[in-house]
mmCIF file of C-alpha atoms in Angstrom:
data_model
loop_
_atom_site.group_PDB
_atom_site.id
_atom_site.type_symbol
_atom_site.label_atom_id
_atom_site.label_comp_id
_atom_site.label_asym_id
_atom_site.label_seq_id
_atom_site.Cartn_x
_atom_site.Cartn_y
_atom_site.Cartn_z
ATOM 1 C CA MET Y 1 -8.023 12.606 -9.717
ATOM 2 C CA GLY Y 2 -9.030 16.215 -9.168
ATOM 3 C CA ASN Y 3 -8.919 16.466 -5.356
ATOM 4 C CA SER Y 4 -6.196 19.125 -5.283
ATOM 5 C CA PRO Y 5 -5.451 20.632 -1.845
ATOM 6 C CA SER Y 6 -5.092 24.069 -3.447
ATOM 7 C CA SER Y 7 -8.539 24.011 -5.047
ATOM 8 C CA SER Y 8 -11.241 26.107 -3.345
ATOM 9 C CA LYS Y 9 -13.843 23.540 -4.394
ATOM 10 C CA TYR Y 10 -12.537 21.021 -1.884
ATOM 11 C CA PHE Y 11 -12.337 20.939 1.886
ATOM 12 C CA HIS Y 12 -9.510 19.552 3.993
ATOM 13 C CA LEU Y 13 -10.016 17.863 7.366
ATOM 14 C CA ARG Y 14 -7.430 16.343 9.709
ATOM 15 C CA ILE Y 15 -8.153 13.664 12.303
ATOM 16 C CA ASN Y 16 -5.646 12.751 15.009
ATOM 17 C CA VAL Y 17 -5.100 9.020 15.401
ATOM 18 C CA ARG Y 18 -3.456 7.370 18.373
ATOM 19 C CA SER Y 19 -0.765 4.983 17.225
ATOM 20 C CA ARG Y 20 -0.604 1.336 18.304
ATOM 21 C CA SER Y 21 2.616 -0.657 18.322
ATOM 22 C CA SER Y 22 1.096 -3.912 17.127
ATOM 23 C CA LEU Y 23 -1.857 -5.452 15.349
ATOM 24 C CA ALA Y 24 -3.823 -7.035 18.166
ATOM 25 C CA ARG Y 25 -6.505 -9.688 18.341
ATOM 26 C CA TYR Y 26 -5.822 -11.571 15.133
ATOM 27 C CA ARG Y 27 -4.922 -15.248 15.259
ATOM 28 C CA TYR Y 28 -3.209 -17.058 12.429
ATOM 29 C CA ASN Y 29 -3.805 -20.631 11.328
ATOM 30 C CA SER Y 30 -1.325 -21.843 8.712
ATOM 31 C CA PRO Y 31 -1.504 -25.271 7.027
ATOM 32 C CA GLY Y 32 0.492 -27.861 8.961
ATOM 33 C CA ILE Y 33 0.673 -25.745 12.119
ATOM 34 C CA GLN Y 34 -1.470 -26.734 15.081
ATOM 35 C CA GLU Y 35 -3.693 -23.878 16.146
ATOM 36 C CA ASP Y 36 -3.062 -22.515 19.620
ATOM 37 C CA LYS Y 37 -5.875 -22.843 22.118
ATOM 38 C CA VAL Y 38 -5.209 -19.291 23.241
ATOM 39 C CA ALA Y 39 -5.292 -16.602 20.575
ATOM 40 C CA ARG Y 40 -1.971 -14.871 20.025
ATOM 41 C CA CYS Y 41 -1.310 -11.295 19.079
ATOM 42 C CA ILE Y 42 0.418 -10.992 15.706
ATOM 43 C CA ARG Y 43 3.344 -8.588 15.776
ATOM 44 C CA ASP Y 44 4.861 -7.721 12.418
ATOM 45 C CA ASP Y 45 5.830 -4.825 10.179
ATOM 46 C CA PHE Y 46 2.429 -4.286 8.561
ATOM 47 C CA GLU Y 47 2.434 -1.878 5.631
ATOM 48 C CA ASP Y 48 -1.114 -1.669 4.270
ATOM 49 C CA ILE Y 49 -4.656 -3.034 4.355
ATOM 50 C CA ALA Y 50 -7.186 -3.786 1.601
ATOM 51 C CA ILE Y 51 -10.801 -4.961 1.578
ATOM 52 C CA ALA Y 52 -12.306 -7.119 -1.171
ATOM 53 C CA GLY Y 53 -16.014 -7.546 -0.482
ATOM 54 C CA ASN Y 54 -16.154 -9.165 2.960
ATOM 55 C CA ARG Y 55 -12.521 -10.320 2.813
ATOM 56 C CA PHE Y 56 -9.868 -8.323 4.660
ATOM 57 C CA PHE Y 57 -6.163 -8.405 3.792
ATOM 58 C CA MET Y 58 -3.048 -6.976 5.415
ATOM 59 C CA VAL Y 59 0.487 -7.211 4.058
ATOM 60 C CA THR Y 60 3.876 -6.973 5.737
ATOM 61 C CA SER Y 61 7.047 -5.421 4.358
ATOM 62 C CA THR Y 62 8.446 -8.913 3.696
ATOM 63 C CA GLY Y 63 5.416 -9.917 1.630
ATOM 64 C CA LYS Y 64 3.367 -11.978 4.090
ATOM 65 C CA LEU Y 65 -0.284 -11.575 3.143
ATOM 66 C CA TYR Y 66 -2.823 -12.092 5.951
ATOM 67 C CA GLU Y 67 -6.470 -12.792 5.110
ATOM 68 C CA PHE Y 68 -9.128 -12.502 7.805
ATOM 69 C CA SER Y 69 -12.773 -11.610 8.325
ATOM 70 C CA GLU Y 70 -14.161 -8.645 10.206
ATOM 71 C CA GLY Y 71 -14.771 -9.296 13.887
ATOM 72 C CA ASN Y 72 -16.761 -7.595 16.580
ATOM 73 C CA ASN Y 73 -15.122 -5.137 18.944
ATOM 74 C CA LEU Y 74 -12.365 -6.898 20.982
ATOM 75 C CA GLU Y 75 -13.148 -10.210 19.252
ATOM 76 C CA HIS Y 76 -10.385 -12.597 18.149
ATOM 77 C CA VAL Y 77 -10.528 -13.757 14.529
ATOM 78 C CA GLN Y 78 -8.445 -16.259 12.600
ATOM 79 C CA ALA Y 79 -6.118 -15.242 9.788
ATOM 80 C CA VAL Y 80 -4.627 -17.292 6.967
ATOM 81 C CA ILE Y 81 -1.150 -16.410 5.676
ATOM 82 C CA TYR Y 82 -0.111 -16.467 2.013
ATOM 83 C CA GLY Y 83 3.345 -15.939 0.574
ATOM 84 C CA THR Y 84 3.983 -13.489 -2.254
ATOM 85 C CA ALA Y 85 7.597 -14.511 -3.037
ATOM 86 C CA VAL Y 86 8.972 -10.987 -3.350
ATOM 87 C CA GLU Y 87 11.134 -10.841 -0.231
ATOM 88 C CA ALA Y 88 14.385 -11.833 -1.982
ATOM 89 C CA PHE Y 89 14.457 -8.669 -4.078
ATOM 90 C CA TYR Y 90 11.792 -6.237 -2.868
ATOM 91 C CA GLU Y 91 9.936 -4.941 0.147
ATOM 92 C CA ILE Y 92 6.197 -4.288 0.019
ATOM 93 C CA GLU Y 93 5.060 -0.718 0.619
ATOM 94 C CA GLY Y 94 1.413 -0.660 -0.496
ATOM 95 C CA LEU Y 95 -1.624 -2.876 -1.051
ATOM 96 C CA CYS Y 96 -4.971 -2.278 -2.769
ATOM 97 C CA TYR Y 97 -7.827 -4.202 -4.376
ATOM 98 C CA ASP Y 98 -8.578 -4.103 -8.107
ATOM 99 C CA PRO Y 99 -12.294 -4.983 -8.478
ATOM 100 C CA ALA Y 100 -12.085 -5.202 -12.281
ATOM 101 C CA ARG Y 101 -9.684 -8.163 -12.173
ATOM 102 C CA ASP Y 102 -10.361 -9.453 -8.653
ATOM 103 C CA GLU Y 103 -6.700 -8.991 -7.761
ATOM 104 C CA LEU Y 104 -4.641 -7.359 -5.054
ATOM 105 C CA LEU Y 105 -1.894 -5.011 -6.200
ATOM 106 C CA LEU Y 106 1.428 -4.922 -4.352
ATOM 107 C CA ALA Y 107 3.546 -1.772 -4.659
ATOM 108 C CA CYS Y 108 7.249 -2.473 -4.082
ATOM 109 C CA LYS Y 109 10.537 -0.799 -3.297
ATOM 110 C CA ILE Y 110 14.064 -2.133 -3.762
ATOM 111 C CA LYS Y 111 15.154 -4.189 -0.776
ATOM 112 C CA SER Y 112 17.932 -2.597 1.261
ATOM 113 C CA LYS Y 113 21.224 -4.493 1.170
ATOM 114 C CA THR Y 114 23.477 -5.148 4.120
ATOM 115 C CA LYS Y 115 27.255 -4.837 3.751
ATOM 116 C CA ASN Y 116 27.748 -8.604 3.551
ATOM 117 C CA GLU Y 117 24.679 -9.320 1.424
ATOM 118 C CA LYS Y 118 24.897 -9.676 -2.329
ATOM 119 C CA ARG Y 119 21.843 -10.209 -4.450
ATOM 120 C CA THR Y 120 21.720 -11.834 -7.856
ATOM 121 C CA GLU Y 121 19.721 -10.157 -10.602
ATOM 122 C CA GLU Y 122 16.491 -11.724 -11.752
ATOM 123 C CA LYS Y 123 16.827 -13.730 -14.937
ATOM 124 C CA ASN Y 124 14.181 -11.643 -16.683
ATOM 125 C CA LYS Y 125 16.068 -8.425 -15.793
ATOM 126 C CA LEU Y 126 12.930 -6.874 -14.332
ATOM 127 C CA GLN Y 127 14.741 -5.656 -11.237
ATOM 128 C CA THR Y 128 16.575 -2.418 -11.946
ATOM 129 C CA THR Y 129 17.241 0.653 -9.878
ATOM 130 C CA ASP Y 130 15.059 2.782 -12.177
ATOM 131 C CA ARG Y 131 11.986 0.584 -12.541
ATOM 132 C CA LEU Y 132 9.852 -0.595 -9.655
ATOM 133 C CA PRO Y 133 7.278 -3.367 -10.090
ATOM 134 C CA VAL Y 134 3.662 -3.395 -9.007
ATOM 135 C CA TYR Y 135 2.728 -7.064 -8.727
ATOM 136 C CA ALA Y 136 -0.750 -8.594 -8.880
ATOM 137 C CA PHE Y 137 -1.983 -11.290 -6.488
ATOM 138 C CA SER Y 138 -4.940 -13.265 -7.863
ATOM 139 C CA LEU Y 139 -7.812 -13.859 -5.437
ATOM 140 C CA LYS Y 140 -8.979 -16.722 -7.663
ATOM 141 C CA THR Y 141 -5.784 -18.774 -7.392
ATOM 142 C CA MET Y 142 -4.476 -17.092 -4.207
ATOM 143 C CA SER Y 143 -1.045 -16.683 -5.743
ATOM 144 C CA ARG Y 144 1.093 -13.877 -7.135
ATOM 145 C CA LEU Y 145 1.226 -13.574 -10.898
ATOM 146 C CA PRO Y 146 4.791 -14.109 -12.183
ATOM 147 C CA LEU Y 147 5.128 -10.875 -14.174
ATOM 148 C CA PRO Y 148 4.483 -7.390 -12.772
ATOM 149 C CA ARG Y 149 1.207 -5.678 -13.589
ATOM 150 C CA PHE Y 150 3.127 -2.409 -13.986
ATOM 151 C CA LEU Y 151 6.762 -1.349 -14.146
ATOM 152 C CA LEU Y 152 7.150 2.190 -12.836
ATOM 153 C CA ASP Y 153 10.008 4.294 -14.184
ATOM 154 C CA ARG Y 154 10.638 6.228 -11.001
ATOM 155 C CA ARG Y 155 13.171 8.634 -12.518
ATOM 156 C CA ALA Y 156 10.829 9.538 -15.374
ATOM 157 C CA ILE Y 157 7.968 10.056 -12.917
ATOM 158 C CA ALA Y 158 10.144 12.266 -10.711
ATOM 159 C CA ARG Y 159 11.232 14.397 -13.679
ATOM 160 C CA ALA Y 160 7.670 14.795 -14.950
ATOM 161 C CA ALA Y 161 6.468 15.835 -11.483
ATOM 162 C CA GLY Y 162 9.390 18.181 -10.830
ATOM 163 C CA ARG Y 163 10.745 16.056 -7.976
ATOM 164 C CA ARG Y 164 14.196 14.709 -7.209
ATOM 165 C CA SER Y 165 12.947 11.191 -6.589
ATOM 166 C CA PHE Y 166 9.865 8.998 -6.463
ATOM 167 C CA ARG Y 167 9.411 5.967 -4.243
ATOM 168 C CA PRO Y 168 5.897 4.620 -3.590
ATOM 169 C CA SER Y 169 4.740 4.230 0.001
ATOM 170 C CA GLY Y 170 1.109 3.336 -0.759
ATOM 171 C CA ILE Y 171 -1.340 2.526 -3.557
ATOM 172 C CA ALA Y 172 -5.118 2.897 -3.929
ATOM 173 C CA PHE Y 173 -7.856 2.236 -6.486
ATOM 174 C CA GLU Y 174 -9.602 5.415 -7.632
ATOM 175 C CA PRO Y 175 -13.284 4.412 -8.034
ATOM 176 C CA THR Y 176 -14.529 7.254 -10.246
ATOM 177 C CA HIS Y 177 -12.143 6.775 -13.171
ATOM 178 C CA GLY Y 178 -10.961 3.223 -12.466
ATOM 179 C CA THR Y 179 -7.335 4.320 -12.203
ATOM 180 C CA PHE Y 180 -4.718 3.773 -9.499
ATOM 181 C CA CYS Y 181 -2.975 6.348 -7.332
ATOM 182 C CA LEU Y 182 0.416 5.927 -5.697
ATOM 183 C CA ILE Y 183 1.657 8.115 -2.870
ATOM 184 C CA SER Y 184 5.317 8.951 -2.253
ATOM 185 C CA SER Y 185 6.170 10.015 1.285
ATOM 186 C CA ARG Y 186 9.567 11.569 0.600
ATOM 187 C CA SER Y 187 8.323 13.504 -2.420
ATOM 188 C CA ARG Y 188 4.944 14.429 -0.867
ATOM 189 C CA LEU Y 189 3.403 13.449 -4.157
ATOM 190 C CA ILE Y 190 0.437 11.452 -5.451
ATOM 191 C CA VAL Y 191 0.681 10.009 -8.962
ATOM 192 C CA GLU Y 192 -2.379 8.769 -10.842
ATOM 193 C CA ILE Y 193 -1.607 5.983 -13.332
ATOM 194 C CA ASP Y 194 -3.599 4.292 -16.074
ATOM 195 C CA SER Y 195 -5.043 0.923 -15.060
ATOM 196 C CA SER Y 196 -4.060 -0.742 -18.333
ATOM 197 C CA ASP Y 197 -0.384 0.171 -18.716
ATOM 198 C CA GLY Y 198 0.679 2.187 -15.652
ATOM 199 C CA VAL Y 199 1.359 5.376 -17.617
ATOM 200 C CA PRO Y 200 1.206 8.482 -15.356
ATOM 201 C CA LEU Y 201 -1.920 10.568 -15.945
ATOM 202 C CA SER Y 202 -1.765 13.315 -13.314
ATOM 203 C CA PHE Y 203 0.172 14.539 -10.289
ATOM 204 C CA MET Y 204 -0.942 16.005 -6.974
ATOM 205 C CA SER Y 205 1.431 17.772 -4.584
ATOM 206 C CA LEU Y 206 0.881 17.480 -0.834
ATOM 207 C CA PRO Y 207 1.696 20.574 1.271
ATOM 208 C CA LYS Y 208 4.288 20.049 3.998
ATOM 209 C CA LYS Y 209 2.109 22.074 6.386
ATOM 210 C CA TYR Y 210 -0.474 19.292 6.474
ATOM 211 C CA HIS Y 211 1.653 16.310 5.473
ATOM 212 C CA PRO Y 212 4.972 15.926 7.323
ATOM 213 C CA GLN Y 213 5.196 12.218 6.430
ATOM 214 C CA PRO Y 214 2.384 10.991 4.135
ATOM 215 C CA GLU Y 215 2.506 7.190 4.015
ATOM 216 C CA GLY Y 216 -0.978 5.881 3.221
ATOM 217 C CA ILE Y 217 -3.696 6.574 0.663
ATOM 218 C CA ALA Y 218 -7.297 5.415 0.206
ATOM 219 C CA PHE Y 219 -10.525 6.493 -1.488
ATOM 220 C CA LEU Y 220 -14.067 6.280 -0.169
ATOM 221 C CA SER Y 221 -16.904 5.225 -2.465
ATOM 222 C CA ASP Y 222 -17.822 8.900 -3.066
ATOM 223 C CA ASN Y 223 -14.226 9.564 -4.226
ATOM 224 C CA THR Y 224 -13.215 11.334 -1.010
ATOM 225 C CA LEU Y 225 -9.432 11.057 -0.764
ATOM 226 C CA LEU Y 226 -7.840 9.953 2.520
ATOM 227 C CA VAL Y 227 -4.136 10.485 3.230
ATOM 228 C CA SER Y 228 -2.514 9.167 6.415
ATOM 229 C CA ASP Y 229 0.627 10.659 7.969
ATOM 230 C CA GLU Y 230 2.951 9.144 10.529
ATOM 231 C CA GLY Y 231 3.940 11.207 13.562
ATOM 232 C CA HIS Y 232 6.151 11.042 16.646
ATOM 233 C CA VAL Y 233 3.207 11.364 19.069
ATOM 234 C CA HIS Y 234 0.191 10.512 16.923
ATOM 235 C CA GLY Y 235 -0.687 10.013 13.299
ATOM 236 C CA THR Y 236 -3.180 11.992 11.259
ATOM 237 C CA ILE Y 237 -5.732 11.230 8.561
ATOM 238 C CA SER Y 238 -6.473 14.008 6.068
ATOM 239 C CA LEU Y 239 -9.657 14.036 3.996
ATOM 240 C CA TYR Y 240 -10.036 15.787 0.655
ATOM 241 C CA GLY Y 241 -13.583 15.946 -0.664
ATOM 242 C CA ASN Y 242 -15.977 18.130 -2.616
ATOM 243 C CA LYS Y 243 -17.626 20.893 -0.572
ATOM 244 C CA ASN Y 244 -20.863 20.363 -2.455
ATOM 245 C CA SER Y 245 -21.017 16.594 -1.933
#
């Protein structure tokens, strides 16, 4: 990964971002539902966005996957919704595109239980409190693969990184090495994992001074690292890149 905030070889830049309460100007058109003549604003708990070529995707915490195309400024565009079938056990926290397999990766967290809600364990015993799945969604079949791409041992990751806990809040494809990076807001930590088996390769701490609540992660084509933070008044985007690039 290499883009350490403490390294003198890299610069750090923060950009203030005004927050918006909803995703505006996207219209959905699901099979069997008559399309409205007037475009409607979609309001939902969106967690992340990914781009695969000229295809745009956004995912909600309950696993609704919206596909749409890029529009002009203030233009309405249609969106198609796909289910990911994770909402019974997990909530989605992150989304990214894997160009090697033409798949979207979905980073999960354990779904919070209400007092009167009891959940049954999955038959394959994949759902545990220690292991969190990263599922793959095929863009060829437009469906989620049944078994997780990775199972993350969050306690082992936390111990190796010297943290009390690890819970992913975002995921990104690292273009230089072909690995994946997960960000944990509570731990202020980025973990790089191997693309074949999900084994942790490196760790990057995020200073509290710059990152009060780091939630999102992305890489540009030149490997510049972007980290987004939530805020009470406005959010911020931090860039980590090589001074000589």
